[in-house]
Coordinates of C-alpha atoms in Angstrom, one line a residue:
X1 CA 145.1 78.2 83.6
X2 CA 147.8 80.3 81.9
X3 CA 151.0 79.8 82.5
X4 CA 151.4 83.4 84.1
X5 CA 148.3 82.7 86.3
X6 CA 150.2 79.1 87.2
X7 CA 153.6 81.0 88.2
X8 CA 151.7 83.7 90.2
X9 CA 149.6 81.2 92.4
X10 CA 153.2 79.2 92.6
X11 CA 154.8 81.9 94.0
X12 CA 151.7 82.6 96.8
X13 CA 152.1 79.2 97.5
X14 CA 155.8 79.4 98.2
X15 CA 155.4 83.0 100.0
X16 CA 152.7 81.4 102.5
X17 CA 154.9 78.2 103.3
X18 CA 158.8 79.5 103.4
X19 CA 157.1 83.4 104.6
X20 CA 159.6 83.2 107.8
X21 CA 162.9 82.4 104.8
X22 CA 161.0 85.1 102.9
X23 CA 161.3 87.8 105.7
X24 CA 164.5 87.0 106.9
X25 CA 165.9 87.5 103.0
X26 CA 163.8 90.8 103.3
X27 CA 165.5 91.7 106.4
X28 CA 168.9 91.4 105.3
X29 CA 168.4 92.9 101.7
X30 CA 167.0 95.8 103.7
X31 CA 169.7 96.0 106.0
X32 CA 172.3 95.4 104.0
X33 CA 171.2 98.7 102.1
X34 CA 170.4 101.1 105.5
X35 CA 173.9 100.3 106.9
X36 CA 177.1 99.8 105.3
X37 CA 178.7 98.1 108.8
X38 CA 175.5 95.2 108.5
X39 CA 177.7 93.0 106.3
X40 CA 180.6 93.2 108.1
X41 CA 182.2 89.5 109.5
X42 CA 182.1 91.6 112.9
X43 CA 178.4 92.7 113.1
X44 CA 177.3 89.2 111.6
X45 CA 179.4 87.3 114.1
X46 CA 177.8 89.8 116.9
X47 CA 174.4 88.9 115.8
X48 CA 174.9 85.2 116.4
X49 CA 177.1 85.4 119.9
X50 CA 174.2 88.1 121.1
X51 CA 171.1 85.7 120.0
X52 CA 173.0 82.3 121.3
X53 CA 171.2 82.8 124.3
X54 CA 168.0 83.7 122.8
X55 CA 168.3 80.4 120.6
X56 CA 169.1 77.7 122.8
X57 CA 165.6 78.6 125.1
X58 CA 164.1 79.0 122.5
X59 CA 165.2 75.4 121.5
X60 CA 163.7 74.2 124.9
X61 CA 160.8 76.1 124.4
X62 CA 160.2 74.7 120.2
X63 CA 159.6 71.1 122.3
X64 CA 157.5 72.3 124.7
X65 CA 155.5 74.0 122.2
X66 CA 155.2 70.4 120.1
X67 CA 153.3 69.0 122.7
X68 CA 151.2 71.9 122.8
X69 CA 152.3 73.2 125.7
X70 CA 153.9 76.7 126.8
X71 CA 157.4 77.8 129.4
X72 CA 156.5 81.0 130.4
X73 CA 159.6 80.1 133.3
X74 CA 162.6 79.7 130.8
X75 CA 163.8 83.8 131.4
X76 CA 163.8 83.3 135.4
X77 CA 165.2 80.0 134.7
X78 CA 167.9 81.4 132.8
X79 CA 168.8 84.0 135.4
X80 CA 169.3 81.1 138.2
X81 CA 171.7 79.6 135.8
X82 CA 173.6 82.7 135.9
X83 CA 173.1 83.4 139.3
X84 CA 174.1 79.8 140.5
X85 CA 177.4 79.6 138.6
X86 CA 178.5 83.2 139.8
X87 CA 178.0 82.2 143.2
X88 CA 179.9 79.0 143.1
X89 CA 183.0 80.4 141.2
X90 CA 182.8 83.5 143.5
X91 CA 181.4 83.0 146.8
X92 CA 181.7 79.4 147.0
X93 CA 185.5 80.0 145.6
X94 CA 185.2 77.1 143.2
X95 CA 187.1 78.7 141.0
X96 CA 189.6 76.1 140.3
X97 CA 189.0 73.9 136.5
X98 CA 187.6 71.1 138.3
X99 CA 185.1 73.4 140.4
X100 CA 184.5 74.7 137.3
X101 CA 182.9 71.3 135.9
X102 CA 181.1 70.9 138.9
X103 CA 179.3 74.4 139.1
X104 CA 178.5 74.0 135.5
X105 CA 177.0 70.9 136.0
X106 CA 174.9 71.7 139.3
X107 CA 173.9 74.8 137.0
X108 CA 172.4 72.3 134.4
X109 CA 171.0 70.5 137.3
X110 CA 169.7 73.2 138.8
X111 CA 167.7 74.0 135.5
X112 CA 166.8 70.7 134.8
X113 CA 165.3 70.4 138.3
X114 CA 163.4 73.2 138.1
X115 CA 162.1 72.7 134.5
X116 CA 160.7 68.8 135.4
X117 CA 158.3 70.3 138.4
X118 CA 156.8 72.3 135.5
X119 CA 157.0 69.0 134.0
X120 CA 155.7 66.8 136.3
X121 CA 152.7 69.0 137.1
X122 CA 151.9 69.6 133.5
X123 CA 152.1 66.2 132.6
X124 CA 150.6 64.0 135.6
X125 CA 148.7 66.6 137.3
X126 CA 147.0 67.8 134.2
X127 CA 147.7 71.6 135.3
X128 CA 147.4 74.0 132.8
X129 CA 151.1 74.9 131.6
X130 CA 150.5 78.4 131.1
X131 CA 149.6 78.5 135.5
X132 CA 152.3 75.9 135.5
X133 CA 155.0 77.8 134.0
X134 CA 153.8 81.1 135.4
X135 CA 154.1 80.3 138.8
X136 CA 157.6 78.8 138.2
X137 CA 158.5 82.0 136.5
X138 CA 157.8 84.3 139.4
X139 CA 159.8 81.2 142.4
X140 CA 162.7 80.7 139.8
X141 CA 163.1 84.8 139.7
X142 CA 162.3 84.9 143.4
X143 CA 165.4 82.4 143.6
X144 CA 167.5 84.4 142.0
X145 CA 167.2 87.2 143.8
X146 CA 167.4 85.3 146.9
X147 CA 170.6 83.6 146.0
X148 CA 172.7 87.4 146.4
X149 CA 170.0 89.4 148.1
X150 CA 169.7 91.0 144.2
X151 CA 173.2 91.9 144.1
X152 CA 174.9 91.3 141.2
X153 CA 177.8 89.3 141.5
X154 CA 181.5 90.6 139.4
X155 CA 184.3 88.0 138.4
X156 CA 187.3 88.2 139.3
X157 CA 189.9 88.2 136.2
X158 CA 192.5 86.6 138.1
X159 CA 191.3 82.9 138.7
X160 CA 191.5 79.9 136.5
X161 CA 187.8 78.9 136.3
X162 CA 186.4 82.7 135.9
X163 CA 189.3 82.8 132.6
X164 CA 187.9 80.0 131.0
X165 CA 184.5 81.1 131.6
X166 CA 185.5 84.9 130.4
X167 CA 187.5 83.5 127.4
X168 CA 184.7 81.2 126.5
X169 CA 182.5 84.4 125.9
X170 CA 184.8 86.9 124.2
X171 CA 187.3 84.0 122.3
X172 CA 186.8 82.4 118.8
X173 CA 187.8 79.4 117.6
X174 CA 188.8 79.3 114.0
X175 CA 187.7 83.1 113.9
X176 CA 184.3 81.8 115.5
X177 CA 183.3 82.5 118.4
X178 CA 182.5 79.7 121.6
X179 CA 178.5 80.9 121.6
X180 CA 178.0 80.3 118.5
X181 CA 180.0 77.2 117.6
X182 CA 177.8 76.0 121.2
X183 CA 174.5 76.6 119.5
X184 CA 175.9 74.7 117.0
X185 CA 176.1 71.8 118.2
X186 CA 172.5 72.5 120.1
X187 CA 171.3 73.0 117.3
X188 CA 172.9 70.0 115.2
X189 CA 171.9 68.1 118.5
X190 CA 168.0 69.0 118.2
X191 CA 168.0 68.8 114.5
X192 CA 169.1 65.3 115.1
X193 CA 166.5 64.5 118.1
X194 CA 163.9 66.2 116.5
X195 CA 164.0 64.1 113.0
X196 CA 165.6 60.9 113.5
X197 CA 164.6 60.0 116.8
X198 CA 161.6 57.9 118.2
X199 CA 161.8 60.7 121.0
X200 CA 161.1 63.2 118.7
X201 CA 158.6 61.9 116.5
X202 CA 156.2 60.8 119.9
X203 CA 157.1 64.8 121.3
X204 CA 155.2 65.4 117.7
X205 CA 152.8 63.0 118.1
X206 CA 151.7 63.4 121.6
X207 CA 151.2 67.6 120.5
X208 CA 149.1 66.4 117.8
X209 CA 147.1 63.6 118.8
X210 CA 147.3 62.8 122.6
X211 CA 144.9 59.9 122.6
X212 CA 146.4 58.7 120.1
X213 CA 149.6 57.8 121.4
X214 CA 148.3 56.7 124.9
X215 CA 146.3 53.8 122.5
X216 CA 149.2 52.7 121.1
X217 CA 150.5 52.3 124.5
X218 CA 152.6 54.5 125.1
X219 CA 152.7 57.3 127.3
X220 CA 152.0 60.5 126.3
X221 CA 152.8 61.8 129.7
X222 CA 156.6 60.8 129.8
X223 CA 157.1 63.0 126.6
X224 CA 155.1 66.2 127.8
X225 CA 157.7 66.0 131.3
X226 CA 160.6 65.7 129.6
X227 CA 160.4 68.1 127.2
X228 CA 159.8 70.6 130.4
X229 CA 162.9 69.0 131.7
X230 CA 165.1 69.4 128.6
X231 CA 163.5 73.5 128.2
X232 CA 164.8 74.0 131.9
X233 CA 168.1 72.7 130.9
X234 CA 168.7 74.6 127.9
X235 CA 167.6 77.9 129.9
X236 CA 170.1 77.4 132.5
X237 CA 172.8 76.9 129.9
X238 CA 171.7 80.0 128.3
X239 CA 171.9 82.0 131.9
X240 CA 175.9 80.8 131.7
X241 CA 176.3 81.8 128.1
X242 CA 174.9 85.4 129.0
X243 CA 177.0 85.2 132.2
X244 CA 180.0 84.4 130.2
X245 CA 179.7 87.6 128.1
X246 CA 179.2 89.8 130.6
X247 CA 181.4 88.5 133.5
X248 CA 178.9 89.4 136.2
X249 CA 175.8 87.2 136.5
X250 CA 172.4 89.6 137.5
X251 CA 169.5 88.4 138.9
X252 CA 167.3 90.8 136.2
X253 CA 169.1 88.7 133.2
X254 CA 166.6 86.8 130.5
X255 CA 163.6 89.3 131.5
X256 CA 161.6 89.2 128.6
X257 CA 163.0 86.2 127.1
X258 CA 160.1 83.8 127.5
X259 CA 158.4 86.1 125.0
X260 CA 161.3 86.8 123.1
X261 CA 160.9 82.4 122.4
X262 CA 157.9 82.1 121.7
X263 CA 158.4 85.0 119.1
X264 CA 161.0 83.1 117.9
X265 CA 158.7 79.8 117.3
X266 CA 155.7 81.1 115.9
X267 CA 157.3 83.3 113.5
X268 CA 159.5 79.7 112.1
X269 CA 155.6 78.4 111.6
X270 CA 155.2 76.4 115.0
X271 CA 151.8 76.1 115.7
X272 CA 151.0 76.6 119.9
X273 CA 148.3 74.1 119.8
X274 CA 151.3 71.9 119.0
X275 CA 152.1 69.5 116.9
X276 CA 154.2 71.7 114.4
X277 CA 157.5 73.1 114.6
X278 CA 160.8 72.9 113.0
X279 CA 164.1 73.0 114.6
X280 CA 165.6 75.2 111.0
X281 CA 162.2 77.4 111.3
X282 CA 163.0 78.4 114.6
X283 CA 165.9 79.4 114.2
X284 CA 165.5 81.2 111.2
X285 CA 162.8 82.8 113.7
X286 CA 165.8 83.6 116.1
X287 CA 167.7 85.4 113.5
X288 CA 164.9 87.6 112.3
X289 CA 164.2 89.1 115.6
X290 CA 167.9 89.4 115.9
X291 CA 168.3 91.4 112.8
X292 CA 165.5 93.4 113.6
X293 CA 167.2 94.5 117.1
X294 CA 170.8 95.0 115.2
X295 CA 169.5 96.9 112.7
X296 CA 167.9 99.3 114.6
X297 CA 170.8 99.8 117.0
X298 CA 172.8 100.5 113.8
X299 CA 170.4 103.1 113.3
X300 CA 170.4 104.3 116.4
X301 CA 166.8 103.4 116.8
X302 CA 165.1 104.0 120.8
X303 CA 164.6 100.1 122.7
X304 CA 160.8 100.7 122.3
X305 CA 159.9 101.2 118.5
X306 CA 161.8 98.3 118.6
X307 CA 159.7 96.1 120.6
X308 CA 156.4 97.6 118.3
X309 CA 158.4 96.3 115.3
X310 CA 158.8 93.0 116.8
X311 CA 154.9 93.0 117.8
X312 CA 153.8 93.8 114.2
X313 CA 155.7 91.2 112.9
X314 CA 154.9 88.3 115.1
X315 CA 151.3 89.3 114.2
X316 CA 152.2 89.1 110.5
X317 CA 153.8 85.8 110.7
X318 CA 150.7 84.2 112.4
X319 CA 148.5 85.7 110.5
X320 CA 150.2 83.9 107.5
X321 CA 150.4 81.1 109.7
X322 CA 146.6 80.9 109.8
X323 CA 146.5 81.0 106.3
X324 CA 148.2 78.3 105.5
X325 CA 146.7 75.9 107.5
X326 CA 143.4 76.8 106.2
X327 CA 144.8 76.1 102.5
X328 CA 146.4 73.0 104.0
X329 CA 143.0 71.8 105.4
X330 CA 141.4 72.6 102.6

C-alpha cells in the first residue's frame, strides 16, 4: 500500500473514531465564519452557563446509558428540583442562608428519591426502563404541577437566600461564571468516578456483560439502581441551576431535555445497549448541540429548523457510530 493510500485510510480511521471532536471543530470553524459575535468571551461563556443544565442530566443519564439502560424522567425530574426549591424559599419562607442549605438539600433528596424508584424497579423488578422511566416522567411532571397548581413561582430580590441563589446564576468568579465552574467540578467529579473507580468500571461491566459480573459475585443489580439514583440527583440539581438563572422556577422547565441527553450521549459515541460511553465524549456531545442552538439564534434562525438540524445530526453521528463498531468487530 502506498503511502498516500496509508494516510487516506489513516485519516477514515481517525474521522470514524474522534467523528463527535471532528464535528464539533466543524461547528465552530463554521460559526466562527457566519457570525462575527460567535468568538466573543461573552457568547462562549453564554453557551456554557445555557447548556450547564443540559450537561449535568446528561451526566446522570451517560451512567444510566452504561448499564444499558434509558431515563426518559430526568426533564420532569428536573422541573421538581425547580419547583421544590421555589416553594421552600418562597412559600415555605425559608429564605434565610441556613434554609437555604436545607431546601437545597431536600431538592437533591427529592431527586435522588425519585430517580432510585426508577432504580429499584429497573434493577430488582426487572421492568423495562424505558416503561420505568416513562411512567416516572409523566408522576414527577404531575408533581410539579401539583406542587403550585402550575403556577409559576417569582423570587423575591430582597431576601438573603433568593440573593445567593440569583447571584449564583448571573455572577462569575474569576470572570467565570458559578454554572459553569459547577459543571466543572461534575464533570471533574464523573471523569474521576467513571475511570478510576471500582464503581465505575462494574457500571461498565454490568452494561456490557451482566452475567458476567453476577459470576464473579457481585451484584449487577446494586449498580443498575444507583446509577438511576445518581441520574435523579444530577436532574434535580439541574432544575436549581435553571431556576437560578431565571429567578422563577416553572413547572414546564426541562421539557424536552430527556431527549435533548440522550442526544447528547449518542452523538459522544455511547452505545444504548450499554456498555460504552465517555464522560469527555459526552460532553463534547453537549457542546455540539449547544453550538448548533447558538448559532442559529445568532442567525436568527426559527426554534423548529432547529430541532430538524439536531435530528439529522444525531442520525449522522449513529450512523458513524454503527460503522465503527462493525470495523471494530471485524
Amino acid at each position: 500500500m502506498s503511502k498516500k493510500a496509508k494516510t487516506s485510510v489513516s485519516l477514515k480511521r481517525f474521522l470514524v473514531k474522534y467523528n463527535a471532536i471532528a464535528i464539533l471543530v466543524l461547528l465552530v470553524a463554521a460559526s466562527a465564519v457566519l457570525s462575527d459575535v460567535f468568538l466573543t468571551p461573552q457568547n462562549i461563556f453564554n453557551i456554557l452557563r445555557q447548556n450547564t443544565p443540559i450537561f449535568l442530566i446528561s451526566m446522570g443519564m451517560l451512567f444510566v446509558v452504561l448499564t444499558g439502560g434509558i431515563d426518559l424522567s430526568v426533564g420532569s425530574i428536573a422541573a421538581v428540583g425547580g419547583m421544590m426549591i421555589s416553594v421552600a424559599l418562597v412559600s415555605w419562607n425559608w429564605s434565610t442562608v441556613i434554609g437555604l442549605i436545607i431546601s437545597i438539600l431536600l431538592t437533591l433528596a427529592a431527586g435522588v428519591f425519585l430517580g432510585s424508584i426508577s432504580g429499584a424497579l429497573v434493577a430488582y423488578v426487572r421492568m423495562a426502563p424505558f416503561v420505568v422511566t416513562l411512567a416516572m416522567m409523566t408522576i414527577a411532571r404531575g408533581f410539579a404541577y401539583m406542587i403550585t397548581n402550575g403556577q409559576p413561582i417569582r423570587w423575591p430580590e430582597n431576601t438573603p437566600g433568593t440573593q445567593i441563589m440569583t447571584a449564583f446564576g448571573s455572577e462569575k468568579l474569576l470572570g467565570i461564571p458559578w454554572p459553569v465552574l459547577l459543571g466543572a467540578v461534575i464533570f471533574l467529579i464523573c471523569l474521576l468516578a467513571s475511570r478510576y473507580t471500582v464503581f465505575g468500571r462494574l457500571v461498565i461491566a454490568s452494561g456490557s456483560n451482566e452475567s458476567a459480573v453476577n459470576l464473579a459475585g457481585i451484584s449487577a443489580k446494586r449498580y443498575k439502581f444507583s446509577v438511576y439514583a445518581i441520574s435523579g440527583l444530577l436532574s434535580a440539581m439541574a432544575g436549581i441551576v435553571m431556576t437560578c438563572r431565571s429567578g422563577t422556577g416553572t413547572p414546564v422547565s426541562g421539557s424536552g431535555y430527556e431527549l435533548d441527553a440522550i442526544a447528547a450521549c449518542v452523538i459522544g459515541g455511547a452505545s444504548l445497549n450499554g456498555g460504552k460511553g465517555k464522560v469527555g465524549s459526552t460532553l463534547i456531545g453537549v457542546l455540539i448541540l449547544g453550538l448548533i442552538t447558538n448559532i442559529m439564534n445568532l442567525l436568527s434562525v426559527p426554534a423548529y429548523p432547529q430541532e430538524i438540524v439536531k435530528g439529522v445530526i444525531i442520525i449522522g453521528a449513529v450512523f458513524v457510530q454503527s460503522i465503527s463498531d462493525e470495523r471494530q468487530s471485524i
